[in-house]
Short mmCIF file of C-alpha atoms in Angstrom, two decimals:
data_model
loop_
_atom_site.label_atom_id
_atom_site.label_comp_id
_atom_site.label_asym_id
_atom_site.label_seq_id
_atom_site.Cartn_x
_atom_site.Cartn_y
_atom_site.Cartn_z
CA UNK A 10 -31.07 19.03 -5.73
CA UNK A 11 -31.36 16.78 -9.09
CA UNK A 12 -30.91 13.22 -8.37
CA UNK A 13 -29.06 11.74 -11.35
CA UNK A 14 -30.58 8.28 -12.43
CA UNK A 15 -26.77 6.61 -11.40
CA UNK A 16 -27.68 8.08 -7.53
CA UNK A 17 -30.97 6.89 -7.68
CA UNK A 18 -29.62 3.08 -8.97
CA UNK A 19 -26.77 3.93 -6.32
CA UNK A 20 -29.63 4.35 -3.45
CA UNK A 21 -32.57 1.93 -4.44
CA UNK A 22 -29.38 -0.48 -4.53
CA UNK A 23 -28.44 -0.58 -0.81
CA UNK A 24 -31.73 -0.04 0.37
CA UNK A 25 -33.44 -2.56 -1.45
CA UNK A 26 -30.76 -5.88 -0.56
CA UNK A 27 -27.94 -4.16 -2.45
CA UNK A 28 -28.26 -5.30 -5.55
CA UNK A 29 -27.79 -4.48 -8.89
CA UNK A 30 -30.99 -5.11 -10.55
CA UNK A 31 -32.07 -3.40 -13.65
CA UNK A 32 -35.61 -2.00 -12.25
CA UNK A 33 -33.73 -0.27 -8.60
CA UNK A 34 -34.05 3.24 -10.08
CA UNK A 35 -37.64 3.22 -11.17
CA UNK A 36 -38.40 1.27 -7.84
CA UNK A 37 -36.50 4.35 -5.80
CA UNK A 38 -38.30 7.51 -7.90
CA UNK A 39 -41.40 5.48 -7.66
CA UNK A 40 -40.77 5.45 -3.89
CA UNK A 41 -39.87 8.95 -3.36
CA UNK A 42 -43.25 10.25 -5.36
CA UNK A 43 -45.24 8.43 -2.41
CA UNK A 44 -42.45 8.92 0.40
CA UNK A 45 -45.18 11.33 2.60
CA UNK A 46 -47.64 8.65 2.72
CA UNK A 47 -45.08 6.24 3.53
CA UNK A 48 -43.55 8.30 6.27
CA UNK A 49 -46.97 8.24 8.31
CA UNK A 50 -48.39 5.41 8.08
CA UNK A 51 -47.51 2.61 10.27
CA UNK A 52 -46.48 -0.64 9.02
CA UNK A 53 -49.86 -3.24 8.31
CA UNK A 54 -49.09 -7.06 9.22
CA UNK A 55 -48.36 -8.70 6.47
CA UNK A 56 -49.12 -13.02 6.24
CA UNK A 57 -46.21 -12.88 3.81
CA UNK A 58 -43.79 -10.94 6.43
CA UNK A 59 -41.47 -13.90 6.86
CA UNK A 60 -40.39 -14.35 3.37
CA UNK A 61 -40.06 -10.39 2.61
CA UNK A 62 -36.55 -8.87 1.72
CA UNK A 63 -34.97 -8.09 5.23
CA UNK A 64 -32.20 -5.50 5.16
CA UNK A 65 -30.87 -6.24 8.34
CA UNK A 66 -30.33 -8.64 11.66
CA UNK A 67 -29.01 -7.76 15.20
CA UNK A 68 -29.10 -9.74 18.19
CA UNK A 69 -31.07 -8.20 21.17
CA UNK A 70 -29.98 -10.15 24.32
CA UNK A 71 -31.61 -13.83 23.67
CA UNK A 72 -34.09 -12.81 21.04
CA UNK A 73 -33.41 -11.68 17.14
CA UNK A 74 -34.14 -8.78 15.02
CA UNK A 75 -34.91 -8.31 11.41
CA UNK A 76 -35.79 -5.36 9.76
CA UNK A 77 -36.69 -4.71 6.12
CA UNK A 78 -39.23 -3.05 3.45
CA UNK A 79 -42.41 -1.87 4.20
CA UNK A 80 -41.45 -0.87 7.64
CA UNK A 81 -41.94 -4.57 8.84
CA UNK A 82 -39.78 -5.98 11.77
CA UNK A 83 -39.28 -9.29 12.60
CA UNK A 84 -38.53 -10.73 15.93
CA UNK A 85 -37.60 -13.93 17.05
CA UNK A 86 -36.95 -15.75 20.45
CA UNK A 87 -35.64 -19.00 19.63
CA UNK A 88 -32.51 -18.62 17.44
CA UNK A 89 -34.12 -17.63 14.22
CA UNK A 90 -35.76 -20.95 13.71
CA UNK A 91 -39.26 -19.35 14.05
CA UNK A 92 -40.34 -15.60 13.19
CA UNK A 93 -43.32 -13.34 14.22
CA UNK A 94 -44.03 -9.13 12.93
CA UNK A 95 -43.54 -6.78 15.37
CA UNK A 96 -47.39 -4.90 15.20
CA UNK A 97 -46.12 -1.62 16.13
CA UNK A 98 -44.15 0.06 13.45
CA UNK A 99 -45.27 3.83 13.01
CA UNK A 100 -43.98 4.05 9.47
CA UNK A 101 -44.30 1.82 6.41
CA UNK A 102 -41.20 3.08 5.09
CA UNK A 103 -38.09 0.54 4.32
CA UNK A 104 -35.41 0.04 7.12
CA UNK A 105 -32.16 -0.63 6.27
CA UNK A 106 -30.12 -1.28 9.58
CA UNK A 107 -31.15 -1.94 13.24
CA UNK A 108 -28.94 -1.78 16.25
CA UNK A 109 -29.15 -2.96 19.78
CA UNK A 110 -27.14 -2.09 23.14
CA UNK A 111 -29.12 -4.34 25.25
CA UNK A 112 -31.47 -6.60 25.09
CA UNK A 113 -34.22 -4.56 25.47
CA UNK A 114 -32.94 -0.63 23.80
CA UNK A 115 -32.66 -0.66 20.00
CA UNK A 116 -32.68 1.83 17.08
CA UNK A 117 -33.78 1.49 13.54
CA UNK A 118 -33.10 3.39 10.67
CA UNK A 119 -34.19 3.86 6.54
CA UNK A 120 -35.51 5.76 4.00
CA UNK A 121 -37.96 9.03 4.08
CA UNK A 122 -34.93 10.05 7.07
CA UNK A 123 -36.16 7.69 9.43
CA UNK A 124 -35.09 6.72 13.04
CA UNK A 125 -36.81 4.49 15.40
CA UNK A 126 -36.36 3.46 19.22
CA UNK A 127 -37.13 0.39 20.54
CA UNK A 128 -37.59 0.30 24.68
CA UNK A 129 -38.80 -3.41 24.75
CA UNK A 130 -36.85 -5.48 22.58
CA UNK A 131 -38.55 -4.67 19.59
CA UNK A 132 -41.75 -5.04 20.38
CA UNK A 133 -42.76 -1.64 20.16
CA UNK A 134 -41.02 1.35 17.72
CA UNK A 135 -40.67 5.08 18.41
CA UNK A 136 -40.25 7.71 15.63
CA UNK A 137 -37.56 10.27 16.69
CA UNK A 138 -36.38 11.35 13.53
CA UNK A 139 -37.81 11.81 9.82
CA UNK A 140 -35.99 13.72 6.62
CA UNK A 141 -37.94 16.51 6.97
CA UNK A 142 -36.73 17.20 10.48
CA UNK A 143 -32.83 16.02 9.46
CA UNK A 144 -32.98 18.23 6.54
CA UNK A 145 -33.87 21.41 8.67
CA UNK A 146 -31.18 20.69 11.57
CA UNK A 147 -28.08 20.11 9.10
CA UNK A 148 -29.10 23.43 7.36
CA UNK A 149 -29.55 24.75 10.82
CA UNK A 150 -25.70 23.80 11.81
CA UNK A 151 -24.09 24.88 8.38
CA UNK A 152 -26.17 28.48 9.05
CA UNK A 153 -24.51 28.22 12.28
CA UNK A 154 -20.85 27.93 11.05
CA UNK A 155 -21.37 29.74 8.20
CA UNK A 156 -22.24 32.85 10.89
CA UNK A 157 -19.55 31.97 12.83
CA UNK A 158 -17.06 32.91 9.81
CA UNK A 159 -16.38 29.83 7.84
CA UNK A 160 -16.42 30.85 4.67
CA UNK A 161 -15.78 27.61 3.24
CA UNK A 162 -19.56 26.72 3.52
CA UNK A 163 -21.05 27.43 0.35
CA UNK A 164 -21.79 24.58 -1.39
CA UNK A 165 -22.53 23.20 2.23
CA UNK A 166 -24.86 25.87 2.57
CA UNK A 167 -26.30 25.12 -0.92
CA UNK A 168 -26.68 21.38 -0.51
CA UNK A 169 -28.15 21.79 2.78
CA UNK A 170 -31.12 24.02 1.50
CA UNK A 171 -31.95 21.66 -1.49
CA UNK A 172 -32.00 19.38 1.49
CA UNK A 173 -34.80 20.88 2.70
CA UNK A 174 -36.95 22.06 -0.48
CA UNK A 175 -36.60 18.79 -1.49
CA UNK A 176 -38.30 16.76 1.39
CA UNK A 177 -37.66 13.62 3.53
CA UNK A 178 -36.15 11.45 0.66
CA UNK A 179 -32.99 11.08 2.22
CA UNK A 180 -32.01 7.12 3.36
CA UNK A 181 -30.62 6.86 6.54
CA UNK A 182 -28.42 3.51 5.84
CA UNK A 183 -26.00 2.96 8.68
CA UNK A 184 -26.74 3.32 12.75
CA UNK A 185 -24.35 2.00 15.52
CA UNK A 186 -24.44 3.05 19.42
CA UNK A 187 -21.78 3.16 21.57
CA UNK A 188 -24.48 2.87 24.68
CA UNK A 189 -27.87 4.12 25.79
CA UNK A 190 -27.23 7.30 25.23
CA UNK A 191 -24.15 8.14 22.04
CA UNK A 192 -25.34 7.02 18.91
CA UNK A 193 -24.75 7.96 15.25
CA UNK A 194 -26.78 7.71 11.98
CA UNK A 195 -25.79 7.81 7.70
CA UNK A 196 -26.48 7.76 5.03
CA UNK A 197 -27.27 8.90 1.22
CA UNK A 198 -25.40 11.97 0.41
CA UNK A 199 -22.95 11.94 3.09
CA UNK A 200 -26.08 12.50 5.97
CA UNK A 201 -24.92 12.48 9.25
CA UNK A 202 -26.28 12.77 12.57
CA UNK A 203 -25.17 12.25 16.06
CA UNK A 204 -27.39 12.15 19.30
CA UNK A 205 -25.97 12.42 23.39
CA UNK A 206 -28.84 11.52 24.96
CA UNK A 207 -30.66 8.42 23.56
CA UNK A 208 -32.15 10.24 20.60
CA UNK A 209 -34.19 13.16 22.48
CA UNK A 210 -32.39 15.30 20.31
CA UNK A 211 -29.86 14.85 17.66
CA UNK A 212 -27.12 17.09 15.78
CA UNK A 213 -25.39 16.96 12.71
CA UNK A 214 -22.07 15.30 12.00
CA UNK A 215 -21.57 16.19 8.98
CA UNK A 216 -19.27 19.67 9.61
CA UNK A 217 -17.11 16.87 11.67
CA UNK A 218 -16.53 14.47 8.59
CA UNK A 219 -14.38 15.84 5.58
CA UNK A 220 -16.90 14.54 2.84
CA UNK A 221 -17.09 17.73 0.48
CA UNK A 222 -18.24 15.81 -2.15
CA UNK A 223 -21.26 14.29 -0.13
CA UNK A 224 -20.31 10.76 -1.12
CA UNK A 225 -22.69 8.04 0.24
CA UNK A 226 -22.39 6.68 3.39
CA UNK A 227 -23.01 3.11 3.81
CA UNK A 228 -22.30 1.86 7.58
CA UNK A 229 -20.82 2.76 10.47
CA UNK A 230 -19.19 0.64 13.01
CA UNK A 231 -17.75 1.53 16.65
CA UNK A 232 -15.08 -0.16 18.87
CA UNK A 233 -14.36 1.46 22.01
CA UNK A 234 -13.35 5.45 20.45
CA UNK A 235 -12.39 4.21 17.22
CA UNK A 236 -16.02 5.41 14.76
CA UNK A 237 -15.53 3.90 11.11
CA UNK A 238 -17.58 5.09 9.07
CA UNK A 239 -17.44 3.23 4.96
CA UNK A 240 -18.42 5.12 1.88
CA UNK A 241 -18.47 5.21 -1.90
CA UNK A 242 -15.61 6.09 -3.95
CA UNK A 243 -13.42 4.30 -1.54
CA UNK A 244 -14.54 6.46 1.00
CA UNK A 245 -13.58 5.66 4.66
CA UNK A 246 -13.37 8.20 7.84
CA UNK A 247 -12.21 7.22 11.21
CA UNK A 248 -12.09 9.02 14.94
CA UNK A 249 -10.33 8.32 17.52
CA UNK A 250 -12.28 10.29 20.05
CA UNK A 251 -15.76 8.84 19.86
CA UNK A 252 -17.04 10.86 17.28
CA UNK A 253 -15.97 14.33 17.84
CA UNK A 254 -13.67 14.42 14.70
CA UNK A 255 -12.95 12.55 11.80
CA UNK A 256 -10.03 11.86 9.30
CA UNK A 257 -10.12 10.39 6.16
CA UNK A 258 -8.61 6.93 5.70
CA UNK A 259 -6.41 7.10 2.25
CA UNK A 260 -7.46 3.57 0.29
CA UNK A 261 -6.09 2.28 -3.28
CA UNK A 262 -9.48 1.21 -3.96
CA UNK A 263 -11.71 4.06 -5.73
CA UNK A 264 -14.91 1.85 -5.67
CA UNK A 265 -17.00 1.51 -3.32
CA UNK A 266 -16.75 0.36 0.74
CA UNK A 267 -20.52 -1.16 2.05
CA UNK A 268 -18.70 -1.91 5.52
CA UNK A 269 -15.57 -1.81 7.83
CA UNK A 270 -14.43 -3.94 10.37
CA UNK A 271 -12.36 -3.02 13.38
CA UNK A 272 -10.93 -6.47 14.50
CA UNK A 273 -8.11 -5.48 16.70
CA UNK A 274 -6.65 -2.37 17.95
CA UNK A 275 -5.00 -1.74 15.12
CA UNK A 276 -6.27 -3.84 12.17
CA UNK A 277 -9.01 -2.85 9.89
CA UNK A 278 -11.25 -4.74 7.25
CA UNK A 279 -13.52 -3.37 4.52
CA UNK A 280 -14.91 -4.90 1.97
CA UNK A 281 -17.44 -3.66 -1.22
CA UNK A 282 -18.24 -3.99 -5.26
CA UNK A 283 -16.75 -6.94 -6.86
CA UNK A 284 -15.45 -8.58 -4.32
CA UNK A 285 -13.11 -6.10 -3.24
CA UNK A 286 -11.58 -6.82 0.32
CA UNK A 287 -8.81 -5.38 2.04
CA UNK A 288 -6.73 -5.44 4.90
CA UNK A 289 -4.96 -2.79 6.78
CA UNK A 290 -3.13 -3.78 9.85
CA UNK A 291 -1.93 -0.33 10.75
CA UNK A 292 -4.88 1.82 11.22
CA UNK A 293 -5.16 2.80 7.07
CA UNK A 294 -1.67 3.58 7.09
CA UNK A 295 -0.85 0.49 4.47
CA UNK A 296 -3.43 -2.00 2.67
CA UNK A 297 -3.54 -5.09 0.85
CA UNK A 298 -5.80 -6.64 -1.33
CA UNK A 299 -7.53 -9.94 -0.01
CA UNK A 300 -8.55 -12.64 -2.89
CA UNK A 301 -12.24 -13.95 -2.62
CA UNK A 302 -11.71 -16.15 -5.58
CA UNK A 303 -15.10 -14.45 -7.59
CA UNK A 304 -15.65 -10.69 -8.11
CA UNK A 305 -19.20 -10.62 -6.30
CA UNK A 306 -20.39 -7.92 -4.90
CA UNK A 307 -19.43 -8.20 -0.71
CA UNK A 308 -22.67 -6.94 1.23
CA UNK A 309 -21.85 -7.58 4.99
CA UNK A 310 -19.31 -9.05 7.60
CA UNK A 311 -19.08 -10.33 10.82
CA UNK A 312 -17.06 -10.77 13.84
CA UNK A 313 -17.67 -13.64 15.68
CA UNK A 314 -17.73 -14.68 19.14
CA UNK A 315 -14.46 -17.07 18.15
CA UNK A 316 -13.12 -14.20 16.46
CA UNK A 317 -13.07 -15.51 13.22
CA UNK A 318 -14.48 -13.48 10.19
CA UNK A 319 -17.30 -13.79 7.71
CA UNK A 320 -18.34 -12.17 5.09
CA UNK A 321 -21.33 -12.74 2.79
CA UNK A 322 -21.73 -11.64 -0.98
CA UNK A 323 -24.85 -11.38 -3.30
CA UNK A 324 -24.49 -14.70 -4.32
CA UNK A 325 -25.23 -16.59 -1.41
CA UNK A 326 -21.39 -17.37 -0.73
CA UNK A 327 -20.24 -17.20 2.90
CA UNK A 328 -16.70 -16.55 3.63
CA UNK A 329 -14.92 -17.80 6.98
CA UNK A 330 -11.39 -16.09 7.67
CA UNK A 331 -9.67 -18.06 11.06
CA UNK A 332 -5.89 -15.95 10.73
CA UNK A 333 -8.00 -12.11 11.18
CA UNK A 334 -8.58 -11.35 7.84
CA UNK A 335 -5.22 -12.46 5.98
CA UNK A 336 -7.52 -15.00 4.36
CA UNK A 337 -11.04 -16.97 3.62
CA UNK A 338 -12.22 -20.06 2.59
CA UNK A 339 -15.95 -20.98 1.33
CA UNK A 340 -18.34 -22.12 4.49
CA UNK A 341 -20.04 -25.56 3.35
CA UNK A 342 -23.42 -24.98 2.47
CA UNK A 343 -26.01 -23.42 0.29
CA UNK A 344 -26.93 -20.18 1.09
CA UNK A 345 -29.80 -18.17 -0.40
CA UNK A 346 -28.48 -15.14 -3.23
CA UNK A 347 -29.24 -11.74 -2.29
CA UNK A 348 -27.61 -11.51 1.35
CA UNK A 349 -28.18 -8.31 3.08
CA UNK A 350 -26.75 -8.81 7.12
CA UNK A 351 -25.63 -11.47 9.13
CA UNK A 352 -25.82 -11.36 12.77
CA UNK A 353 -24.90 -14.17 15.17
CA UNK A 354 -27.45 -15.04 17.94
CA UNK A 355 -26.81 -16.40 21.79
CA UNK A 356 -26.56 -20.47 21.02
CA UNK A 357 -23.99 -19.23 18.23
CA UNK A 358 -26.20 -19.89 15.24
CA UNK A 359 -25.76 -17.52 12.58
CA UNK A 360 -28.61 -16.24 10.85
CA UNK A 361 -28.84 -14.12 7.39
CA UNK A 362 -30.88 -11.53 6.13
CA UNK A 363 -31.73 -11.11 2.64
CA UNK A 364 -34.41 -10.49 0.01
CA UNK A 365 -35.85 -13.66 1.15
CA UNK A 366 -36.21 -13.02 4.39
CA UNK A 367 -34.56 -14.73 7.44
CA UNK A 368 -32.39 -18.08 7.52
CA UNK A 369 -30.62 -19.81 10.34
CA UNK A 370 -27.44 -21.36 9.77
CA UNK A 371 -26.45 -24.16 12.38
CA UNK A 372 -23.21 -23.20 14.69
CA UNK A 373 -21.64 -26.83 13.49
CA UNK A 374 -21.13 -25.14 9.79
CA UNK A 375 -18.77 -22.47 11.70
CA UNK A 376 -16.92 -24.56 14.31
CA UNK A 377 -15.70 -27.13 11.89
CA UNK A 378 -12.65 -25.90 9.35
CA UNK A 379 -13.79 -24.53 6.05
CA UNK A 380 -12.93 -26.13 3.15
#
């Protein structure tokens, strides 16, 4: 498969803090000529870890968990105010999201095809899946249906095999578990993988998820059976069975969706380029356009534990919604540009991830009222 220069600036974009710069492109095809290399060779501790772009922050129990370029992971046990690298990284690759069911049981996932398991924390990392090995088992499961008499296949079948030729270049951008043991990964290209058993072995999702066009995928969140996954070109899919089928979500907005947010039962959130937000509250039945005030791009979002809403853009604005999404006001503060994540930890701090690294934001700034 040819990778226009637009998919390569679409890529290097999300993976490296989703943003817009003019060099992403050459960054990415400079990346992909040493991907191998990359791929097996475990992270080095870095002095300058702390202040490196992170891509991503989840809570694990008490402690914290950053992930970012070069493969490094940060970790932190007191709230975010302090960081130290995890030393056990087998791949130098970047990551691009991390996820935790308990406090000790994570996974990790990012470019070359990438995903790692954490046992302890983050501590230590596992490798259970690279491109190389994703490539060959989505081919393997269009072969299958293709055999079994869908004839529909062929550009599946064609896109698959490029897959392979073409090596582990494929990001991994999105992973979310419902437990130990169902978990799901996306990505570039409409990648898609699902795993029953804590990641011993995976399958492809992508026969389950009407994407024909392979459209990015971005993130993926779960709440109870309801699987959102958010796309480009207003992409978004939904099940209502844990996974086991999807349906696409019909959205007025053709741009594209970096993340979804289930808040209720029936009320949905996603938000994207130019500070395009908006609100179903029947299940992607009906939308609405929510005003940010500023067409900045709108990189991540939040419930919190009061179950208000915030969203963060590239410019270091943080957004605080208190009626579930109908509206936002500006969180006081200055907050650095290039926001990647936000996460919020056990003493309610929340803390940001970015190309800056890591910064804690006191729980005061999100009890009182926004302006």
């Amino acid at each position: 498969m040819v990778i226009r220069l637009k998919d390569r600036r679409r890529v290097a974009a999300v993976a490296f803090a989703l943003l817009a710069v003019s060099s992403a492109a050459k960054v990415f095809a400079a990346q992909r000529q040493v991907l191998p290399d990359l791929l097996d060779a475990p992270a080095v501790v870095d002095l300058r870890a702390q202040i490196s772009p992170q891509l991503s922050v989840a809570v694990a129990g008490e402690r914290l968990v950053g992930v970012g370029v070069r493969g490094i992971v940060l970790l932190s046990d007191d709230g975010g105010r302090a960081w130290r690298q995890a030393k056990s990284v087998p791949v130098s690759v970047a990551l691009t999201d991390v996820h935790f069911v308990t406090q000790t049981e994570g996974w990790a996932v990012g470019h070359s095809g990438v995903i790692l398991r954490t046992r302890d924390g983050g501590e230590t990392w596992q490798l259970q899946m690279d491109g190389r090995r994703a490539a060959q088992l989505i081919l393997d499961d269009v072969q299958a249906r293709t055999a079994a008499g869908d004839a529909s296949l062929s550009r599946a079948l064609r896109d698959a095999q490029r897959f392979v030729e073409e090596g582990p270049d494929k990001p991994f951008l999105g992973v979310r578990f419902v437990d130990a043991r169902r978990g799901f990964a996306v990505g570039a290209y409409g990648i898609a993988l699902m795993t029953e058993d804590g990641g011993e072995t995976w399958q492809s999702l992508m026969g389950r998820i009407p994407n024909p066009r392979g459209v990015h995928l971005y993130s993926i969140q779960q709440r109870d059976a309801d699987v959102l996954i958010a796309g480009e070109q207003g992409a978004l899919f939904r099940s209502e069975d844990g996974g086991q089928g999807f349906v696409e979500l019909e959205t007025p907005y053709p741009g594209t969706f970096f993340g979804v947010l289930v808040i209720d039962g029936e009320t949905l959130l996603a938000y994207g380029l130019r500070g395009n937000v908006w609100r179903s509250a029947d299940l992607g039945a009906n939308w609405e356009q929510i005003e940010l005030g500023q067409p900045v791009t709108v990189t991540s979002g939040k419930i919190l534990v009061d179950r208000s809403i915030v969203l963060a853009d590239e410019s270091g604005r943080l957004m605080r919604s208190t009626d579930a999404g109908r509206s936002f006001k500006p969180v006081d503060g200055s907050f650095p540009t290039g926001l990647t994540g936000l996460a919020q930890g056990s003493d309610k701090a929340v803390v940001l991830s970015g190309v800056r690294g890591l910064t804690r934001v006191e729980p005061a700034q999100f009890v009182a009222e926004s302006r």
